[in-house]
Amino acid sequence: MPHSPRLSTDFSPADMARALEDAMQTPAPTRIDKQVPSVPWGPTLQFDTTHVYPALSESLERTATLGSSVSADSAARARVTTSGIPDHKAPLPKLRYFAPVGVAGGMGPLATVDLQKKLFEAGERKLNELAEKTGRQVTDQDHMGVISFNMGHMIQDRTAYIKSFKGDPDDPQAVREHLLKDVAENPFWGALHVCMALKNAGAHVIMFPCNTFHAWFDLLAEHVKLPMLHIAEATVLSLQQAKDELPENPQIGLIATTGTVDSRLYQAAGERMEKFGGPKITWRHPTPGTQDKAMRGIYDGVKAGNIPLGAALLNEVVLELIKDGVHAFVDGCTEVHPAIGDITYPVPQVDAATALAETAVRLSMVLARLERKFS
């Protein structure tokens, strides 16, 4: 059962509450600087993760004042990037409905392709809505641009690295040091290179087809300086959208990797959203033995290319959660929905990747509008 987020988020958990409060109140003027894009279709406005909520609430457009700073680094990079391209006088096409989005893929490879498909489908639904209103036929040029790097070899296993932490999980400084450790096993550094490549390739916003990797979300936002979308928060808002189909305080099953469960990614997102009208969720997890089945379904099944095995194991996980009384369940790993998305269950199945795609489409449209208005 598809659900699309009502408001769509991204956000760094540390800044979420303040950003939401700013977005919901009469905002103060916000300065937006200009930059030389790395490629002609790249962003000319310097947004970052802190701009996502104000943009989606339209407060950013109402209060923006345009800056004009251009860093020497970005200007030099633009010259290098465009060197060797023949000069031409014909103007390049401008953004239509969407700004290009970036997918930091390879986490895993099939989940990356699945997210690309959902991005296309979500964008097509929006275009069909517009075509119905205007009577104008949809063309190739109308669709949202997606820049996707499916670079699995660059990004090490997220769950394995999170589980290697031997310190106090309640010590934020110790956790931060572990997540930034300069070792080959840390997936952060490869992901950072992929994100910077997406930025230089012209992406206006970045998302990740991996729930577990969001343990590094805040740290990456500090380095990339580009809007990023948070999959768990998009999913919680999707549940908020579906509140008429759920009890007031729903029990939601979570099918995810052990790394995602241990990092409390969805629990933290749910707690943040409660302050702003989100449902008070009780998250239900599989028993330890069934969680092992979930991991086998994800790793030995989907990631290994054995979809039937993945479907069989993950279906058993779902049936146990339903037996335990959940009101809905979340495909909280992007490997899960490709395996069991076609199975009909007696409770709603909420796909995190679909929620992320719907959010990305909305933000892409906002960013395109802002680029047209201010550039």
Short mmCIF file of C-alpha atoms in Angstrom, two decimals:
data_model
loop_
_atom_site.label_atom_id
_atom_site.label_comp_id
_atom_site.label_asym_id
_atom_site.label_seq_id
_atom_site.Cartn_x
_atom_site.Cartn_y
_atom_site.Cartn_z
CA MET A 1 0.00 0.00 0.00
CA PRO A 2 1.79 3.15 -1.14
CA HIS A 3 1.98 6.13 1.17
CA SER A 4 3.59 9.40 0.27
CA PRO A 5 4.90 11.80 2.91
CA ARG A 6 2.78 14.83 3.67
CA LEU A 7 5.65 17.22 4.25
CA SER A 8 8.86 15.40 3.48
CA THR A 9 12.06 15.83 5.35
CA ASP A 10 15.63 15.38 5.27
CA PHE A 11 17.31 16.59 8.28
CA SER A 12 20.16 16.26 10.56
CA PRO A 13 18.73 15.00 13.86
CA ALA A 14 20.64 17.56 15.94
CA ASP A 15 19.09 20.45 14.00
CA MET A 16 15.65 18.95 13.32
CA ALA A 17 13.65 20.55 16.12
CA ARG A 18 15.06 24.02 15.58
CA ALA A 19 14.63 23.82 11.82
CA LEU A 20 11.03 22.70 12.10
CA GLU A 21 10.22 25.49 14.54
CA ASP A 22 11.77 28.00 12.13
CA ALA A 23 9.79 26.56 9.25
CA MET A 24 6.46 26.68 11.08
CA GLN A 25 6.84 30.26 12.32
CA THR A 26 7.11 33.52 10.42
CA PRO A 27 10.67 33.13 9.20
CA ALA A 28 13.39 35.73 9.19
CA PRO A 29 15.06 36.58 5.86
CA THR A 30 17.45 33.86 4.77
CA ARG A 31 20.53 34.69 2.71
CA ILE A 32 21.20 32.32 -0.16
CA ASP A 33 24.60 32.64 -1.80
CA LYS A 34 25.29 31.95 -5.46
CA GLN A 35 28.05 29.75 -6.78
CA VAL A 36 29.49 28.71 -10.12
CA PRO A 37 28.03 25.24 -10.79
CA SER A 38 30.47 22.47 -11.59
CA VAL A 39 28.44 21.63 -14.70
CA PRO A 40 25.84 23.74 -16.53
CA TRP A 41 22.91 21.86 -14.99
CA GLY A 42 24.31 21.98 -11.46
CA PRO A 43 22.95 24.14 -8.64
CA THR A 44 23.74 27.86 -8.75
CA LEU A 45 22.22 28.44 -5.30
CA GLN A 46 24.17 27.29 -2.25
CA PHE A 47 21.64 25.26 -0.30
CA ASP A 48 22.50 22.69 2.33
CA THR A 49 20.67 20.28 4.60
CA THR A 50 19.39 23.04 6.89
CA HIS A 51 17.36 24.52 4.02
CA VAL A 52 15.24 21.44 3.33
CA TYR A 53 12.38 21.98 5.79
CA PRO A 54 11.99 25.71 5.08
CA ALA A 55 12.01 24.94 1.35
CA LEU A 56 9.31 22.32 1.66
CA SER A 57 7.16 24.60 3.80
CA GLU A 58 7.68 27.38 1.20
CA SER A 59 9.00 29.72 3.92
CA LEU A 60 12.40 29.80 2.23
CA GLU A 61 11.04 31.20 -1.01
CA ARG A 62 9.05 33.85 0.84
CA THR A 63 12.00 35.13 2.85
CA ALA A 64 15.11 34.52 0.76
CA THR A 65 17.55 37.31 0.02
CA LEU A 66 19.98 36.50 -2.76
CA GLY A 67 23.69 36.60 -2.04
CA SER A 68 26.40 36.61 -4.67
CA SER A 69 29.47 34.92 -3.21
CA VAL A 70 31.46 32.65 -5.48
CA SER A 71 34.30 30.71 -3.92
CA ALA A 72 37.61 30.50 -5.76
CA ASP A 73 37.48 26.73 -5.32
CA SER A 74 34.11 26.33 -7.01
CA ALA A 75 35.05 28.70 -9.85
CA ALA A 76 38.29 26.83 -10.51
CA ARG A 77 36.54 23.48 -10.40
CA ALA A 78 33.96 24.73 -12.90
CA ARG A 79 36.71 25.79 -15.33
CA VAL A 80 38.44 22.44 -15.05
CA THR A 81 35.20 20.50 -15.39
CA THR A 82 34.14 22.29 -18.55
CA SER A 83 37.56 22.43 -20.23
CA GLY A 84 37.70 20.65 -23.58
CA ILE A 85 33.99 21.10 -24.31
CA PRO A 86 33.63 22.95 -27.63
CA ASP A 87 32.31 26.50 -27.36
CA HIS A 88 28.80 26.93 -28.68
CA LYS A 89 26.32 29.77 -28.89
CA ALA A 90 23.09 27.80 -28.53
CA PRO A 91 21.72 28.10 -24.97
CA LEU A 92 21.43 24.88 -22.98
CA PRO A 93 17.93 23.88 -21.82
CA LYS A 94 16.85 25.30 -18.47
CA LEU A 95 15.27 23.30 -15.66
CA ARG A 96 11.62 22.54 -16.28
CA TYR A 97 9.75 20.94 -13.41
CA PHE A 98 12.58 19.25 -11.54
CA ALA A 99 16.14 19.81 -10.38
CA PRO A 100 18.46 16.80 -10.86
CA VAL A 101 18.72 14.53 -7.82
CA GLY A 102 21.65 12.34 -6.81
CA VAL A 103 21.63 8.75 -5.56
CA ALA A 104 24.70 7.61 -3.60
CA GLY A 105 24.23 4.01 -4.61
CA GLY A 106 25.84 0.63 -4.22
CA MET A 107 24.22 0.20 -0.79
CA GLY A 108 23.21 -2.31 -2.17
CA PRO A 109 23.32 -2.44 -5.97
CA LEU A 110 19.78 -3.81 -6.44
CA ALA A 111 18.36 -1.35 -3.90
CA THR A 112 19.94 1.46 -5.93
CA VAL A 113 18.17 0.34 -9.11
CA ASP A 114 14.93 -0.10 -7.14
CA LEU A 115 15.15 3.46 -5.80
CA GLN A 116 15.81 4.82 -9.30
CA LYS A 117 12.65 3.06 -10.51
CA LYS A 118 10.63 4.52 -7.65
CA LEU A 119 12.00 7.99 -8.33
CA PHE A 120 10.87 7.69 -11.94
CA GLU A 121 7.44 6.42 -10.93
CA ALA A 122 6.93 9.16 -8.32
CA GLY A 123 8.02 11.84 -10.79
CA GLU A 124 5.80 10.41 -13.50
CA ARG A 125 2.78 10.50 -11.18
CA LYS A 126 3.41 14.19 -10.54
CA LEU A 127 3.85 14.90 -14.26
CA ASN A 128 0.61 13.09 -15.06
CA GLU A 129 -1.19 15.24 -12.47
CA LEU A 130 0.19 18.36 -14.14
CA ALA A 131 -0.69 17.08 -17.61
CA GLU A 132 -4.25 16.45 -16.51
CA LYS A 133 -4.56 20.02 -15.30
CA THR A 134 -2.90 21.67 -18.30
CA GLY A 135 -3.82 19.31 -21.12
CA ARG A 136 -0.16 19.20 -22.16
CA GLN A 137 1.36 15.86 -23.08
CA VAL A 138 4.33 14.67 -21.01
CA THR A 139 7.66 14.54 -22.90
CA ASP A 140 11.08 13.03 -22.20
CA GLN A 141 12.40 16.47 -21.32
CA ASP A 142 9.86 16.94 -18.52
CA HIS A 143 11.09 14.07 -16.33
CA MET A 144 13.28 14.44 -13.27
CA GLY A 145 16.99 13.96 -13.87
CA VAL A 146 18.63 11.30 -11.70
CA ILE A 147 22.40 11.08 -11.30
CA SER A 148 23.15 7.69 -9.79
CA PHE A 149 26.52 6.19 -8.91
CA ASN A 150 26.07 2.48 -8.17
CA MET A 151 29.52 2.17 -6.60
CA GLY A 152 29.23 -0.81 -4.27
CA HIS A 153 33.00 -1.41 -4.19
CA MET A 154 33.55 2.08 -2.76
CA ILE A 155 31.37 1.71 0.35
CA GLN A 156 32.12 -0.98 2.91
CA ASP A 157 29.48 -2.93 4.84
CA ARG A 158 27.59 -0.61 7.17
CA THR A 159 26.22 -3.14 9.65
CA ALA A 160 29.59 -4.86 10.11
CA TYR A 161 31.31 -1.57 10.90
CA ILE A 162 28.61 -0.42 13.33
CA LYS A 163 28.80 -3.76 15.15
CA SER A 164 32.59 -3.39 15.47
CA PHE A 165 32.11 -0.51 17.95
CA LYS A 166 33.17 -1.66 21.41
CA GLY A 167 32.62 1.59 23.31
CA ASP A 168 29.65 3.05 25.18
CA PRO A 169 26.75 3.53 22.74
CA ASP A 170 25.39 6.29 25.01
CA ASP A 171 28.60 8.32 24.64
CA PRO A 172 28.01 10.53 21.56
CA GLN A 173 31.66 11.57 21.33
CA ALA A 174 32.87 7.98 21.33
CA VAL A 175 30.30 7.04 18.69
CA ARG A 176 31.30 10.03 16.56
CA GLU A 177 34.99 9.12 16.75
CA HIS A 178 34.20 5.57 15.67
CA LEU A 179 32.06 6.70 12.74
CA LEU A 180 34.86 9.03 11.58
CA LYS A 181 37.76 6.63 12.18
CA ASP A 182 40.20 6.70 9.29
CA VAL A 183 40.29 2.98 8.57
CA ALA A 184 39.59 1.00 5.41
CA GLU A 185 36.60 -0.78 6.98
CA ASN A 186 34.74 2.50 7.60
CA PRO A 187 32.12 3.06 4.84
CA PHE A 188 32.02 6.81 5.55
CA TRP A 189 35.06 7.74 3.45
CA GLY A 190 34.01 5.94 0.30
CA ALA A 191 30.50 7.36 0.63
CA LEU A 192 31.94 10.85 1.07
CA HIS A 193 33.85 10.52 -2.22
CA VAL A 194 30.70 9.29 -3.98
CA CYS A 195 28.69 12.21 -2.59
CA MET A 196 31.27 14.75 -3.69
CA ALA A 197 31.28 13.17 -7.15
CA LEU A 198 27.48 13.50 -7.26
CA LYS A 199 27.78 17.14 -6.21
CA ASN A 200 30.36 17.84 -8.92
CA ALA A 201 28.19 15.98 -11.45
CA GLY A 202 25.38 18.46 -10.85
CA ALA A 203 23.08 16.85 -8.26
CA HIS A 204 20.96 19.36 -6.33
CA VAL A 205 20.06 16.93 -3.53
CA ILE A 206 21.48 13.57 -2.40
CA MET A 207 19.79 10.48 -0.98
CA PHE A 208 20.94 7.04 0.11
CA PRO A 209 19.32 3.70 -0.77
CA CYS A 210 20.47 2.24 2.54
CA ASN A 211 18.83 2.71 5.93
CA THR A 212 21.82 1.58 7.96
CA PHE A 213 24.09 4.18 6.37
CA HIS A 214 22.01 6.96 7.94
CA ALA A 215 24.05 6.43 11.11
CA TRP A 216 26.56 8.66 9.26
CA PHE A 217 23.92 11.13 8.00
CA ASP A 218 24.79 14.10 10.25
CA LEU A 219 28.53 13.66 9.75
CA LEU A 220 28.15 13.54 6.00
CA ALA A 221 25.98 16.66 6.02
CA GLU A 222 28.84 18.52 7.70
CA HIS A 223 31.17 17.68 4.81
CA VAL A 224 29.01 17.64 1.68
CA LYS A 225 27.20 21.00 2.11
CA LEU A 226 24.31 19.93 -0.10
CA PRO A 227 20.68 19.12 0.78
CA MET A 228 20.27 15.47 1.79
CA LEU A 229 17.11 13.47 2.44
CA HIS A 230 16.67 11.26 5.50
CA ILE A 231 14.89 8.00 4.74
CA ALA A 232 13.56 7.29 8.26
CA GLU A 233 12.04 10.73 8.67
CA ALA A 234 10.38 10.51 5.26
CA THR A 235 8.95 7.16 6.35
CA VAL A 236 7.60 8.47 9.65
CA LEU A 237 5.89 11.30 7.79
CA SER A 238 4.44 8.70 5.46
CA LEU A 239 2.95 6.97 8.49
CA GLN A 240 1.59 10.32 9.60
CA GLN A 241 -0.08 10.63 6.19
CA ALA A 242 -1.67 7.21 6.72
CA LYS A 243 -2.91 7.96 10.25
CA ASP A 244 -6.56 7.45 9.29
CA GLU A 245 -5.75 3.80 8.57
CA LEU A 246 -3.90 3.30 11.86
CA PRO A 247 -4.84 3.54 15.54
CA GLU A 248 -3.82 6.64 17.49
CA ASN A 249 -0.72 5.02 18.97
CA PRO A 250 0.20 2.39 16.39
CA GLN A 251 2.49 -0.55 16.87
CA ILE A 252 4.72 -0.65 13.81
CA GLY A 253 6.91 -3.60 12.92
CA LEU A 254 10.38 -2.83 11.60
CA ILE A 255 12.19 -5.15 9.21
CA ALA A 256 15.75 -3.88 9.00
CA THR A 257 19.37 -4.83 9.40
CA THR A 258 20.73 -5.33 12.89
CA GLY A 259 22.81 -2.18 12.34
CA THR A 260 19.70 -0.10 11.69
CA VAL A 261 17.91 -1.58 14.71
CA ASP A 262 20.89 -1.05 17.02
CA SER A 263 21.39 2.55 15.84
CA ARG A 264 17.75 3.37 16.77
CA LEU A 265 17.38 5.16 13.44
CA TYR A 266 13.60 4.80 13.23
CA GLN A 267 12.98 5.16 16.94
CA ALA A 268 14.83 8.49 16.97
CA ALA A 269 13.02 9.72 13.85
CA GLY A 270 9.66 8.79 15.38
CA GLU A 271 10.44 10.60 18.63
CA ARG A 272 11.44 13.76 16.73
CA MET A 273 8.27 13.72 14.67
CA GLU A 274 6.00 13.35 17.71
CA LYS A 275 6.68 17.00 18.53
CA PHE A 276 5.20 18.06 15.23
CA GLY A 277 2.07 15.99 14.93
CA GLY A 278 3.66 12.66 14.08
CA PRO A 279 2.12 9.47 15.46
CA LYS A 280 3.32 8.10 18.79
CA ILE A 281 4.81 4.90 17.47
CA THR A 282 5.70 1.78 19.41
CA TRP A 283 8.31 0.05 17.27
CA ARG A 284 8.20 -3.73 17.31
CA HIS A 285 11.23 -5.78 16.32
CA PRO A 286 11.55 -9.46 15.42
CA THR A 287 12.73 -11.83 18.11
CA PRO A 288 16.50 -12.52 18.00
CA GLY A 289 16.03 -15.76 16.09
CA THR A 290 13.72 -14.14 13.57
CA GLN A 291 16.08 -11.16 13.24
CA ASP A 292 18.69 -13.70 12.12
CA LYS A 293 16.23 -14.76 9.40
CA ALA A 294 15.87 -11.12 8.37
CA MET A 295 19.63 -10.77 8.05
CA ARG A 296 19.88 -13.98 6.06
CA GLY A 297 17.06 -12.84 3.81
CA ILE A 298 18.83 -9.54 3.19
CA TYR A 299 22.41 -10.82 2.82
CA ASP A 300 22.17 -14.46 1.68
CA GLY A 301 19.03 -13.70 -0.29
CA VAL A 302 18.68 -10.30 -1.95
CA LYS A 303 22.27 -9.04 -1.78
CA ALA A 304 23.53 -12.41 -3.05
CA GLY A 305 21.08 -12.36 -5.94
CA ASN A 306 18.86 -15.16 -4.59
CA ILE A 307 15.52 -13.34 -4.51
CA PRO A 308 13.38 -16.47 -3.86
CA LEU A 309 15.40 -17.26 -0.72
CA GLY A 310 15.18 -13.63 0.40
CA ALA A 311 11.42 -13.59 -0.18
CA ALA A 312 10.87 -16.84 1.76
CA LEU A 313 12.89 -15.73 4.79
CA LEU A 314 11.59 -12.16 4.91
CA ASN A 315 8.00 -13.36 4.52
CA GLU A 316 8.48 -15.47 7.67
CA VAL A 317 9.67 -12.35 9.49
CA VAL A 318 6.57 -10.42 8.42
CA LEU A 319 4.21 -13.20 9.47
CA GLU A 320 5.76 -13.31 12.95
CA LEU A 321 5.33 -9.55 13.37
CA ILE A 322 1.70 -9.75 12.23
CA LYS A 323 1.08 -12.61 14.65
CA ASP A 324 2.48 -10.40 17.42
CA GLY A 325 -0.15 -7.77 16.65
CA VAL A 326 1.54 -5.00 14.65
CA HIS A 327 -0.82 -2.56 12.91
CA ALA A 328 1.58 -2.05 9.98
CA PHE A 329 5.19 -2.82 9.15
CA VAL A 330 8.00 -0.87 7.54
CA ASP A 331 10.39 -2.23 4.94
CA GLY A 332 13.24 -0.55 6.80
CA CYS A 333 15.96 -1.97 4.59
CA THR A 334 16.00 -1.15 0.90
CA GLU A 335 16.66 -4.84 0.11
CA VAL A 336 13.34 -5.91 1.66
CA HIS A 337 10.75 -4.44 -0.70
CA PRO A 338 12.24 -5.93 -3.89
CA ALA A 339 11.78 -9.37 -2.26
CA ILE A 340 8.30 -9.09 -0.69
CA GLY A 341 6.77 -5.95 -2.20
CA ASP A 342 4.38 -7.99 -4.37
CA ILE A 343 3.01 -10.04 -1.46
CA THR A 344 -0.38 -9.00 -0.04
CA TYR A 345 -0.59 -8.85 3.74
CA PRO A 346 -3.54 -8.16 6.09
CA VAL A 347 -1.80 -5.02 7.44
CA PRO A 348 -0.24 -2.10 5.53
CA GLN A 349 3.28 -2.56 4.21
CA VAL A 350 5.11 0.79 4.13
CA ASP A 351 8.18 0.94 1.91
CA ALA A 352 10.85 3.35 3.11
CA ALA A 353 12.30 3.74 -0.39
CA THR A 354 8.91 4.78 -1.79
CA ALA A 355 8.51 7.37 0.96
CA LEU A 356 12.01 8.65 0.17
CA ALA A 357 11.24 8.85 -3.56
CA GLU A 358 8.02 10.79 -2.99
CA THR A 359 9.89 13.22 -0.76
CA ALA A 360 12.68 13.63 -3.31
CA VAL A 361 10.22 14.50 -6.06
CA ARG A 362 8.63 17.23 -4.01
CA LEU A 363 11.97 18.73 -2.96
CA SER A 364 13.29 18.50 -6.53
CA MET A 365 10.33 20.56 -7.76
CA VAL A 366 10.86 23.18 -5.05
CA LEU A 367 14.58 23.47 -5.81
CA ALA A 368 13.88 23.84 -9.54
CA ARG A 369 11.42 26.63 -8.81
CA LEU A 370 13.91 28.42 -6.57
CA GLU A 371 16.67 28.09 -9.19
CA ARG A 372 14.40 29.56 -11.87
CA LYS A 373 13.35 32.39 -9.60
CA PHE A 374 16.69 33.43 -8.11
CA SER A 375 19.35 32.44 -10.68
#
